[in-house]
JSON list of C-alpha atoms in Angstrom, two decimals:
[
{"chain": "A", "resi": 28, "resn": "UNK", "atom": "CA", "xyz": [-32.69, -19.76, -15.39]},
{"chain": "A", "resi": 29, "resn": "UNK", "atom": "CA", "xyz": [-29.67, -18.20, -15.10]},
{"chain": "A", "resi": 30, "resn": "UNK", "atom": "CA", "xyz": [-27.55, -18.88, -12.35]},
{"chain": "A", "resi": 31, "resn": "UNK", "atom": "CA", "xyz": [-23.95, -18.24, -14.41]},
{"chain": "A", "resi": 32, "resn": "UNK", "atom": "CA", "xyz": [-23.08, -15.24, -11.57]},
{"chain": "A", "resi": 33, "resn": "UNK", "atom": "CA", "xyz": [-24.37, -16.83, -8.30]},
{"chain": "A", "resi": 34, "resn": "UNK", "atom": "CA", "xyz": [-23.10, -20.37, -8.44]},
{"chain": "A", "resi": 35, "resn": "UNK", "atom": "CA", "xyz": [-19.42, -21.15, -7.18]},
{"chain": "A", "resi": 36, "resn": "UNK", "atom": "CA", "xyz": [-16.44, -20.71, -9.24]},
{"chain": "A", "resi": 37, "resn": "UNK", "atom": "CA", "xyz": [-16.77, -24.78, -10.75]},
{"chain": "A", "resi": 38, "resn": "UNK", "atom": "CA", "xyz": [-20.25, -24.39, -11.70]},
{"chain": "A", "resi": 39, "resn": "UNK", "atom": "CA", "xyz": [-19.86, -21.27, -13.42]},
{"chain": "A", "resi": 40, "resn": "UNK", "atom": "CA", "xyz": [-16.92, -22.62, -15.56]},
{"chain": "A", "resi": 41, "resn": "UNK", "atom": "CA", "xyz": [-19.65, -24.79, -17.21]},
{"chain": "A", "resi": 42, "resn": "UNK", "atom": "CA", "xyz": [-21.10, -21.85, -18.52]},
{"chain": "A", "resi": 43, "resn": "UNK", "atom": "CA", "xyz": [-21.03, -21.01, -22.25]},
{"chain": "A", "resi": 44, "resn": "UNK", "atom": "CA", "xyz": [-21.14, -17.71, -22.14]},
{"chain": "A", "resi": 45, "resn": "UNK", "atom": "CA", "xyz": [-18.86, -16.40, -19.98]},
{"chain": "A", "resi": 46, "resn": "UNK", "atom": "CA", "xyz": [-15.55, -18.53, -18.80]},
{"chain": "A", "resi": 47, "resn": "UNK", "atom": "CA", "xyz": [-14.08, -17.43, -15.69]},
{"chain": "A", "resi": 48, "resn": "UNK", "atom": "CA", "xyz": [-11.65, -15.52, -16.62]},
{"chain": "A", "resi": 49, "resn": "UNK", "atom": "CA", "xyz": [-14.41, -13.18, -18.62]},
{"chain": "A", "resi": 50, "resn": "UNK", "atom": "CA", "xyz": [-16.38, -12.80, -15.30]},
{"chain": "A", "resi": 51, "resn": "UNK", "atom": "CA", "xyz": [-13.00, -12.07, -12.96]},
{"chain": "A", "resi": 52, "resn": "UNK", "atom": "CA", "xyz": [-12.18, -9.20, -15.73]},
{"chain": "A", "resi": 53, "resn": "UNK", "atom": "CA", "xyz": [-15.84, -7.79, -16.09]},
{"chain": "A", "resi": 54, "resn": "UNK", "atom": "CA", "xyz": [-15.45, -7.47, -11.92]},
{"chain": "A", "resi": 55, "resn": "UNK", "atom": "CA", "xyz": [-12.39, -5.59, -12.64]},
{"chain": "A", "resi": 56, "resn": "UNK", "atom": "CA", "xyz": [-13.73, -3.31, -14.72]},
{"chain": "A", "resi": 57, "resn": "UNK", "atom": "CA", "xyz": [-16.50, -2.62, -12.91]},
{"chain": "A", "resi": 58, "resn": "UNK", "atom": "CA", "xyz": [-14.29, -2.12, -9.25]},
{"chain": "A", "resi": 59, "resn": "UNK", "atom": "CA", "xyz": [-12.00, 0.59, -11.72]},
{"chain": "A", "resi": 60, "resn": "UNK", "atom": "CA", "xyz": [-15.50, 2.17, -12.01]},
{"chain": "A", "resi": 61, "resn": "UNK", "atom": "CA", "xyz": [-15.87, 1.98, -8.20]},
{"chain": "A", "resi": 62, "resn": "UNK", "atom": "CA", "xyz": [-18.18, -0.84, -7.97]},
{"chain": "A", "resi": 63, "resn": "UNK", "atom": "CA", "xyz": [-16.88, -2.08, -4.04]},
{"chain": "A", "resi": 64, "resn": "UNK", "atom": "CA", "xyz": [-19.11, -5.27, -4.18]},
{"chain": "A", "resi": 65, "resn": "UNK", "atom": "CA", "xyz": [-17.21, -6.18, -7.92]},
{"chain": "A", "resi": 66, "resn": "UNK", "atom": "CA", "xyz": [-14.17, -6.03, -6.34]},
{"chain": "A", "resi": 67, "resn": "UNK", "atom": "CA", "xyz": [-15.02, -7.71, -3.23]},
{"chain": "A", "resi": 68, "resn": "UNK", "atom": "CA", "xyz": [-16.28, -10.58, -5.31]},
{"chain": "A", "resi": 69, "resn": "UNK", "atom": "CA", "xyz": [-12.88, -10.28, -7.40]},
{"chain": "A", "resi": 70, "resn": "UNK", "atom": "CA", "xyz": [-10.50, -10.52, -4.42]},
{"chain": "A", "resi": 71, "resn": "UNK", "atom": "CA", "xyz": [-12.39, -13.70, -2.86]},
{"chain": "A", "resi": 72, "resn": "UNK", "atom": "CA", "xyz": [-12.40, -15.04, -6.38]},
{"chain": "A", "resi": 73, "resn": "UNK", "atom": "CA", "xyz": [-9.00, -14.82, -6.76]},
{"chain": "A", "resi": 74, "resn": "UNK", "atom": "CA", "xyz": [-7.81, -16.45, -3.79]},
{"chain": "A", "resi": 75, "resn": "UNK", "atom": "CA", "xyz": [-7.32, -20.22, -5.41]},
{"chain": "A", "resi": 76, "resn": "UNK", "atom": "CA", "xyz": [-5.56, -18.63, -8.48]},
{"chain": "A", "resi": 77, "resn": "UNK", "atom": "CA", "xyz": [-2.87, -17.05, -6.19]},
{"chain": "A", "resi": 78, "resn": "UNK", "atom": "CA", "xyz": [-2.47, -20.42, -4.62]},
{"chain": "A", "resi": 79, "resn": "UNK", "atom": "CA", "xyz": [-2.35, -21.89, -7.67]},
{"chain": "A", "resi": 80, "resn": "UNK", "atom": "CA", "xyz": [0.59, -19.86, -9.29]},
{"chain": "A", "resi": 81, "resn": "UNK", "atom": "CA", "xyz": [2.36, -19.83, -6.04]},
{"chain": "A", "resi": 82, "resn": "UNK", "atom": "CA", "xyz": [2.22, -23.77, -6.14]},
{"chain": "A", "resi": 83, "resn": "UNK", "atom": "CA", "xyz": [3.75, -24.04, -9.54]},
{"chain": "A", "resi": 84, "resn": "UNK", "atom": "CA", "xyz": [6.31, -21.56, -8.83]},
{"chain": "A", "resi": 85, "resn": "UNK", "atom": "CA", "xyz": [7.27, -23.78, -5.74]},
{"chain": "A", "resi": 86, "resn": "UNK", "atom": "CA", "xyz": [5.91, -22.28, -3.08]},
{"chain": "A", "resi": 87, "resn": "UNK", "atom": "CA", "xyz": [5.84, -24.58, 0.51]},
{"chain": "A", "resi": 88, "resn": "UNK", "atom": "CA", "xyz": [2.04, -25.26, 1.79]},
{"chain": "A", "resi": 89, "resn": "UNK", "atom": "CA", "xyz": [3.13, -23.63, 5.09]},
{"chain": "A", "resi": 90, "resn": "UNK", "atom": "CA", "xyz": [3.79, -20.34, 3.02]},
{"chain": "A", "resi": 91, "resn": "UNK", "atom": "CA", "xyz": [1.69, -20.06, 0.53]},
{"chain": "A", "resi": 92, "resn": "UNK", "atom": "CA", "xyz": [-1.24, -17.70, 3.12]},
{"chain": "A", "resi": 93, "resn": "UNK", "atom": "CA", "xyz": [2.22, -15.23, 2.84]},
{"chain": "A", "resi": 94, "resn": "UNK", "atom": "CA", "xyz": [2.18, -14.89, -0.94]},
{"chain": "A", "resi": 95, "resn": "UNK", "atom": "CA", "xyz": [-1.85, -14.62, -1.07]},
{"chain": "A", "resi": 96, "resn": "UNK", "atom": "CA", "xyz": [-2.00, -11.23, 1.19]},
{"chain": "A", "resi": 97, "resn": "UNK", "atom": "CA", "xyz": [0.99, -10.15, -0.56]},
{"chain": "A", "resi": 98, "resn": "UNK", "atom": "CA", "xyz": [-0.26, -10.45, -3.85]},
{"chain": "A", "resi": 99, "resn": "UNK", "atom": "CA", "xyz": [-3.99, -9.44, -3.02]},
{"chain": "A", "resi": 100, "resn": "UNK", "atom": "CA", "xyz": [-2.29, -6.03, -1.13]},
{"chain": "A", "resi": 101, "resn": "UNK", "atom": "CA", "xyz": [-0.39, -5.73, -4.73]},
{"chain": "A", "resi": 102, "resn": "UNK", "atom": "CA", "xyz": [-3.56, -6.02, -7.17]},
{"chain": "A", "resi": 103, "resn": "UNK", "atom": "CA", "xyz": [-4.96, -3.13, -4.85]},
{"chain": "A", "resi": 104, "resn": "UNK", "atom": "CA", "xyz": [-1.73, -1.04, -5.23]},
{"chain": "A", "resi": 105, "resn": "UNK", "atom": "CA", "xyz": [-2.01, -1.50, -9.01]},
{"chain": "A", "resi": 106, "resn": "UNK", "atom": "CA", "xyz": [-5.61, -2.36, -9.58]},
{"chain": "A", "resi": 107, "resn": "UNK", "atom": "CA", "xyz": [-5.54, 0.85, -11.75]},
{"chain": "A", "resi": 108, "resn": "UNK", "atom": "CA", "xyz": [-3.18, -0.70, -14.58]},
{"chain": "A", "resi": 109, "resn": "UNK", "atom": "CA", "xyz": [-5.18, -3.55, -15.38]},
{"chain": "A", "resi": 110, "resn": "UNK", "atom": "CA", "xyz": [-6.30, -3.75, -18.87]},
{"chain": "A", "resi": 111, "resn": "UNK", "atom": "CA", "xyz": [-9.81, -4.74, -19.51]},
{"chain": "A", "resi": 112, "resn": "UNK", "atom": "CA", "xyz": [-9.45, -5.72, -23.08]},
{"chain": "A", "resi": 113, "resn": "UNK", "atom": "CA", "xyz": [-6.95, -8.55, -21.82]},
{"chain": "A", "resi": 114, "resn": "UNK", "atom": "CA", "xyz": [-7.06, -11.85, -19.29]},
{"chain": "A", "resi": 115, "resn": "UNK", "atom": "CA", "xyz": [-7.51, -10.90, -15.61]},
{"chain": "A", "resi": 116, "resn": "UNK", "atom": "CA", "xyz": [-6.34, -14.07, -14.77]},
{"chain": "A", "resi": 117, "resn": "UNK", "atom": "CA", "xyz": [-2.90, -13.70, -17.00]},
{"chain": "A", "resi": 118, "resn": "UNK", "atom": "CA", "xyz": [-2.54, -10.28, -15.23]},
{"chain": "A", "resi": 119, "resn": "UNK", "atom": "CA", "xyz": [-2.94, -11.46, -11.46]},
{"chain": "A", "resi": 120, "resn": "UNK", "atom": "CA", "xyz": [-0.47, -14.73, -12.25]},
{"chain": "A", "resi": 121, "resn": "UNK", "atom": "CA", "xyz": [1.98, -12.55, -13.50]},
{"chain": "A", "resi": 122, "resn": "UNK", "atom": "CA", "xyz": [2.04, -10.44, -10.14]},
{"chain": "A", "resi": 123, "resn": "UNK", "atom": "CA", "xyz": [1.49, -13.81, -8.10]},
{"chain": "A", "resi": 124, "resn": "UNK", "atom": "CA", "xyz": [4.05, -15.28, -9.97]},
{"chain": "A", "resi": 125, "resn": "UNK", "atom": "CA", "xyz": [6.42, -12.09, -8.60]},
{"chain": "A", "resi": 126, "resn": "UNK", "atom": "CA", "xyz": [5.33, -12.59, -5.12]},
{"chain": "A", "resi": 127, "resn": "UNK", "atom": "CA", "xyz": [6.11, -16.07, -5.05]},
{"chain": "A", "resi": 128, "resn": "UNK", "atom": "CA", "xyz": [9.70, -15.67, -6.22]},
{"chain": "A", "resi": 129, "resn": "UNK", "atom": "CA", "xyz": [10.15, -13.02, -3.88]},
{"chain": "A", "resi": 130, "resn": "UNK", "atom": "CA", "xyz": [9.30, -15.64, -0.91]},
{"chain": "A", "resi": 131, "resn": "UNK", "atom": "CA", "xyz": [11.24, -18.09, -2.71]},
{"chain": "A", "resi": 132, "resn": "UNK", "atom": "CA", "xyz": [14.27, -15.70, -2.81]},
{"chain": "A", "resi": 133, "resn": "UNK", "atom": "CA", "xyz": [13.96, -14.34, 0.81]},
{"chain": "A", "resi": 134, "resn": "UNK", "atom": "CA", "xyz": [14.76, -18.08, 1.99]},
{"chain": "A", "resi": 135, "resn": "UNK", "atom": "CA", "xyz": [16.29, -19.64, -0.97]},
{"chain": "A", "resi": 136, "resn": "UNK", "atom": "CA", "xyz": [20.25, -19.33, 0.01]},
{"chain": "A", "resi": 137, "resn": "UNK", "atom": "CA", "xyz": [19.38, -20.83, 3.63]},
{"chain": "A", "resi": 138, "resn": "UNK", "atom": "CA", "xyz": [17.05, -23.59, 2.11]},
{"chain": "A", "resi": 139, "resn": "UNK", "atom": "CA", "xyz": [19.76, -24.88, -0.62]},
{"chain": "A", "resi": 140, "resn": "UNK", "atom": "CA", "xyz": [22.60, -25.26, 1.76]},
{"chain": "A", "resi": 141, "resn": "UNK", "atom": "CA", "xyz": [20.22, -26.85, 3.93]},
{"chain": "A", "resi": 142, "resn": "UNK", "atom": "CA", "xyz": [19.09, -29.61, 1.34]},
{"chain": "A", "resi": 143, "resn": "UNK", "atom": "CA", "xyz": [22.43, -29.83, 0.07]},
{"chain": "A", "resi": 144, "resn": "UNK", "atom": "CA", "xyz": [24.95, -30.21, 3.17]},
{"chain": "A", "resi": 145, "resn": "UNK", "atom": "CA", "xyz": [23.08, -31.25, 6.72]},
{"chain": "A", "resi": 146, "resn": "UNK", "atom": "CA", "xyz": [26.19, -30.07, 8.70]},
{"chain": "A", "resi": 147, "resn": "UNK", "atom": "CA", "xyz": [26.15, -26.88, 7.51]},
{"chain": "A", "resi": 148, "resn": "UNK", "atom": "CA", "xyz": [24.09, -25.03, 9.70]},
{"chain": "A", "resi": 149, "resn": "UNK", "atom": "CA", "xyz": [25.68, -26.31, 12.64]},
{"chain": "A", "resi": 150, "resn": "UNK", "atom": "CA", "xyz": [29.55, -26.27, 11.54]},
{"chain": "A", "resi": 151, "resn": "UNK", "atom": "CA", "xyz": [30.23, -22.97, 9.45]},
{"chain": "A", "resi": 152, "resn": "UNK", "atom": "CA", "xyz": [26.83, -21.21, 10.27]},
{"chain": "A", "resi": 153, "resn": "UNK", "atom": "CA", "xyz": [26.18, -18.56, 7.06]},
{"chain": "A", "resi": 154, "resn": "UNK", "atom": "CA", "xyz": [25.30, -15.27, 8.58]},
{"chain": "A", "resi": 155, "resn": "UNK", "atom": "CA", "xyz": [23.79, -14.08, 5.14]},
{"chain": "A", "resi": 156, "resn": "UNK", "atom": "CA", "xyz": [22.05, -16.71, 5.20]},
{"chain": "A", "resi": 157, "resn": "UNK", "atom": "CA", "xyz": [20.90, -15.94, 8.77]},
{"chain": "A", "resi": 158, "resn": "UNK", "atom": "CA", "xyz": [20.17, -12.21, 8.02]},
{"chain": "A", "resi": 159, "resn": "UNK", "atom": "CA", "xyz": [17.90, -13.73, 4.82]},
{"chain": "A", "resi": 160, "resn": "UNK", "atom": "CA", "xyz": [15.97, -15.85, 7.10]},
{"chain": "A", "resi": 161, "resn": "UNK", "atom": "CA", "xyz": [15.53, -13.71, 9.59]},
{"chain": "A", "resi": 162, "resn": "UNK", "atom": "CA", "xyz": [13.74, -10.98, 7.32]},
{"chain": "A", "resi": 163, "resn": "UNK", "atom": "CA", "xyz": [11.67, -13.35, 5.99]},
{"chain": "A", "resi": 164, "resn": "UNK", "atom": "CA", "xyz": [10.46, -14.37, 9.39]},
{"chain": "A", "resi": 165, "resn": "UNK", "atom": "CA", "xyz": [10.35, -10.56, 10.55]},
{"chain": "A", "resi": 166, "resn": "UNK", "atom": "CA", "xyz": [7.93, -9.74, 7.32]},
{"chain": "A", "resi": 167, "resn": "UNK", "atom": "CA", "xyz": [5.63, -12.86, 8.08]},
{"chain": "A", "resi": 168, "resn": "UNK", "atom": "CA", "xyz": [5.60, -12.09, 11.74]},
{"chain": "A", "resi": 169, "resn": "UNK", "atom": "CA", "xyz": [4.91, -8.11, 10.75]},
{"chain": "A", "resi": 170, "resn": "UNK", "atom": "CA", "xyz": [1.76, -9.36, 8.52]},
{"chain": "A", "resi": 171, "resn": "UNK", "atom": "CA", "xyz": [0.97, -11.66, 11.26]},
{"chain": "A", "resi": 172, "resn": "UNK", "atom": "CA", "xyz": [0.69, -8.63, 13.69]},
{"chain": "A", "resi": 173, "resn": "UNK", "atom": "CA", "xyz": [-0.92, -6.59, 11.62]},
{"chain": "A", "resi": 174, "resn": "UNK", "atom": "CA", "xyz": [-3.61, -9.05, 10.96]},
{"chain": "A", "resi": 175, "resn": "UNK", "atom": "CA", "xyz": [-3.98, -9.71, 14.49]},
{"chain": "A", "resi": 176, "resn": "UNK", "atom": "CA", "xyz": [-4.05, -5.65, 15.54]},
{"chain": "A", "resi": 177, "resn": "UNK", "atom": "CA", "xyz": [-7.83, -5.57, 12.72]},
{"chain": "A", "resi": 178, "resn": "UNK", "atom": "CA", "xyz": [-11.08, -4.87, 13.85]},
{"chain": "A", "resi": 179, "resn": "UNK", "atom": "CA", "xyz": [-12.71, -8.92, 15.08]},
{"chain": "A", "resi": 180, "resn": "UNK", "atom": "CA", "xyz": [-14.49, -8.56, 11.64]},
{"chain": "A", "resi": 181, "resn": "UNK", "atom": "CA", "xyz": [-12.41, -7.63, 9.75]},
{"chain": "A", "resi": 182, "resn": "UNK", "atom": "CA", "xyz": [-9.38, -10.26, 10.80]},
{"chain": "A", "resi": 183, "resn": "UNK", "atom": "CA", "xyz": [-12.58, -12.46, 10.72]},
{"chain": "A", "resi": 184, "resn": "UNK", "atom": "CA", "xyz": [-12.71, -11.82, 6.85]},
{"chain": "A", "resi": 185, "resn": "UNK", "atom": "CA", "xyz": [-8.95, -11.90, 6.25]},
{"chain": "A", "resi": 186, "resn": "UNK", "atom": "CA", "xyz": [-9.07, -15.67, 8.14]},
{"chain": "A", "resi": 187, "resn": "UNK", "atom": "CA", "xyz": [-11.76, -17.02, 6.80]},
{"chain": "A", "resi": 188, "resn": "UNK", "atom": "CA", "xyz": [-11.81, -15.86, 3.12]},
{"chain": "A", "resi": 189, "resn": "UNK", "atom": "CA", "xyz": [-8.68, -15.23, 2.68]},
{"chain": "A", "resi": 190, "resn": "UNK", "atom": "CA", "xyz": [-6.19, -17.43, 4.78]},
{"chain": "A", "resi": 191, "resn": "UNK", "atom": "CA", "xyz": [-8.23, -20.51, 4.79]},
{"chain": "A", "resi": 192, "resn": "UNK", "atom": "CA", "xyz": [-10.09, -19.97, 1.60]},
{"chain": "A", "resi": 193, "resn": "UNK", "atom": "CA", "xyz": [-13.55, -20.41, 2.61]},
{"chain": "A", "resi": 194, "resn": "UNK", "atom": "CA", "xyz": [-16.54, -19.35, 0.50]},
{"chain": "A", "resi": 195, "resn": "UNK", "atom": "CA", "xyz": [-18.34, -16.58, 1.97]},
{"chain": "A", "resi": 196, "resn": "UNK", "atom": "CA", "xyz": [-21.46, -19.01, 2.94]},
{"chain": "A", "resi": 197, "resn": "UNK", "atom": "CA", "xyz": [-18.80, -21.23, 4.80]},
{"chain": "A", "resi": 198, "resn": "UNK", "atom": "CA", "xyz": [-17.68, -18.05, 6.17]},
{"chain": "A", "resi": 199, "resn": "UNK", "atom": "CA", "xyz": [-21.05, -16.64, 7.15]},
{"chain": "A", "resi": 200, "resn": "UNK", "atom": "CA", "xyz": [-21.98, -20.06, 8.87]},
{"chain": "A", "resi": 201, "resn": "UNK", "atom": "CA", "xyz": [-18.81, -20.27, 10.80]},
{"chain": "A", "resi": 202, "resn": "UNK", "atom": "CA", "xyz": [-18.61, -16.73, 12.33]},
{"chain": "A", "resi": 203, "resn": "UNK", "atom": "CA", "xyz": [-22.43, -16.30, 12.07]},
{"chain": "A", "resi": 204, "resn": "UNK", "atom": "CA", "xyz": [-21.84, -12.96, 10.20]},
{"chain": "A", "resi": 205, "resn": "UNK", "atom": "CA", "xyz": [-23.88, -12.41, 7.08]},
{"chain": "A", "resi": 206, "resn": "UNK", "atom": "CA", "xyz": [-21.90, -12.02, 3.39]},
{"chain": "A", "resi": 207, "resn": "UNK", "atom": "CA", "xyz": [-22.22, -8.70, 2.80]},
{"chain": "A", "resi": 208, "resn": "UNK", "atom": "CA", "xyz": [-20.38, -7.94, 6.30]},
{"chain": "A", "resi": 209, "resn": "UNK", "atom": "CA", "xyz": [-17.97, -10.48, 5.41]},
{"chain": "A", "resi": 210, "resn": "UNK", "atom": "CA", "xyz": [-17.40, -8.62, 2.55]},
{"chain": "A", "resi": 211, "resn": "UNK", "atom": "CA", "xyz": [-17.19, -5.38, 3.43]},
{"chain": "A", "resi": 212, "resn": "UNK", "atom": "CA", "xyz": [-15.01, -6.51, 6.37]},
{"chain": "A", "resi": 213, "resn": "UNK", "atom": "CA", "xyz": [-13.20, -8.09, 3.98]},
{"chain": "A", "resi": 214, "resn": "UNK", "atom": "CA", "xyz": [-12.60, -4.84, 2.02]},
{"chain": "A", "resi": 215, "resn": "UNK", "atom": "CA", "xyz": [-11.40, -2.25, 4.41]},
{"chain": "A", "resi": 216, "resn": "UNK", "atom": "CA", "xyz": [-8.88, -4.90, 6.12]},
{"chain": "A", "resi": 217, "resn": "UNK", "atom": "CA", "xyz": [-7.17, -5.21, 2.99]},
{"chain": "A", "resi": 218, "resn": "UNK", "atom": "CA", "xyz": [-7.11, -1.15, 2.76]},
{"chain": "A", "resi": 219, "resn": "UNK", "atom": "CA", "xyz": [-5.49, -0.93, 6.02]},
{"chain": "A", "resi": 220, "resn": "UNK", "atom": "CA", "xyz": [-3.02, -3.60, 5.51]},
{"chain": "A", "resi": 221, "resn": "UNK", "atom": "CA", "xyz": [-2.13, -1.49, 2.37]},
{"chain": "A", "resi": 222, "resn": "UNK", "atom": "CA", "xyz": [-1.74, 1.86, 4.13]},
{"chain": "A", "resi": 223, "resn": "UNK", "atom": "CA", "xyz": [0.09, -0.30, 7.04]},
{"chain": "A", "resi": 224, "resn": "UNK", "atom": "CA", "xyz": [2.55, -1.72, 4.56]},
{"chain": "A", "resi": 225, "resn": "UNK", "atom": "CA", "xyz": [2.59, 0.79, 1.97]},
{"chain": "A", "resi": 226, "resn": "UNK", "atom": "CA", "xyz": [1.40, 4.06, 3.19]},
{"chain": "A", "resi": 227, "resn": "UNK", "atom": "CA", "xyz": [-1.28, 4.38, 0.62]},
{"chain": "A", "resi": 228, "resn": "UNK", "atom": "CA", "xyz": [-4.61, 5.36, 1.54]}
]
């Protein structure tokens, strides 16, 4: 009985013949081919990793839902140069690893000074440091918006699978909305958050 492609991430690690990694890439492949449900699968799938690399790079909990639609909005601007031959999961690190240090930098200068003198802020206020923080907040609050401006469904996907990193049963139980909506749904808000914030269609 082979249950290798319908069992959650953990179980399917177990499996000898295909790791992981093998199964992320083959749903690569077949999304460059125009396989929708592949690439559905992929993006849900690759949730934790994004997490993950954000973590290591330093990432705050509170931001990490920031560098997960960023990078996920990246792998579809660039789905195209992926490689099958090599690791899917090497590729997508390296482009969550980018996203994270681009949080990281956006409020970097005012975090250090703030660790490193408490009386800054409030005795020789920084207003580069100001200008950083406040783009970072503008480009959370912009995704924020956007997300909130999708179809129910659709910012129904984005929250559930994406943001709070359900499975799609979880998903489907809590918003009583099978998995292939959730899916779909899933799909299309991540195309118009990339023509909103890119202008691709």
């Amino acid at each position: 009985m082979s249950l290798v492609r319908t069992v959650p991430v953990e179980s399917a690690a177990a499996s000898t013949s295909e790791t992981p990694d093998q199964r992320r890439a083959a749903w690569m492949a077949a999304a460059q081919a125009g396989d929708r449900r592949a690439y559905e699968k992929l993006l849900a799938d690759s949730v934790a990793l994004i997490k993950a690399a954000a973590r290591r790079q330093g990432v705050a909990q509170d931001h990490l839902d920031d560098v997960v639609q960023e990078t996920l909005i990246t792998v579809h601007r660039v789905r195209h140069t992926y490689d099958p031959s090599r690791s899917y999961d090497a590729w997508l690190t390296a482009i969550a690893n980018r996203r994270a240090i681009d949080a990281l930098r956006s409020r970097g200068r005012r975090d250090s000074r703030e660790l490193h003198d408490e009386f800054a802020l409030d005795s020789h206020p920084d207003t580069d440091d100001a200008s950083a923080a406040t783009e970072s907040g503008q480009r959370a609050q912009r995704l924020r918006e956007a997300i909130a401006e999708l179809p129910p469904g659709q910012r129904e996907a984005v929250e559930q699978l994406g943001l709070r990193e359900r499975s799609l049963s979880e998903a489907a139980e809590i918003t009583g909305r099978n998995t292939g909506a959730l899916k779909v749904n899933l799909h299309r808000a991540l195309k118009a958050l990339r023509e909103r914030f890119h202008g691709e269609p």
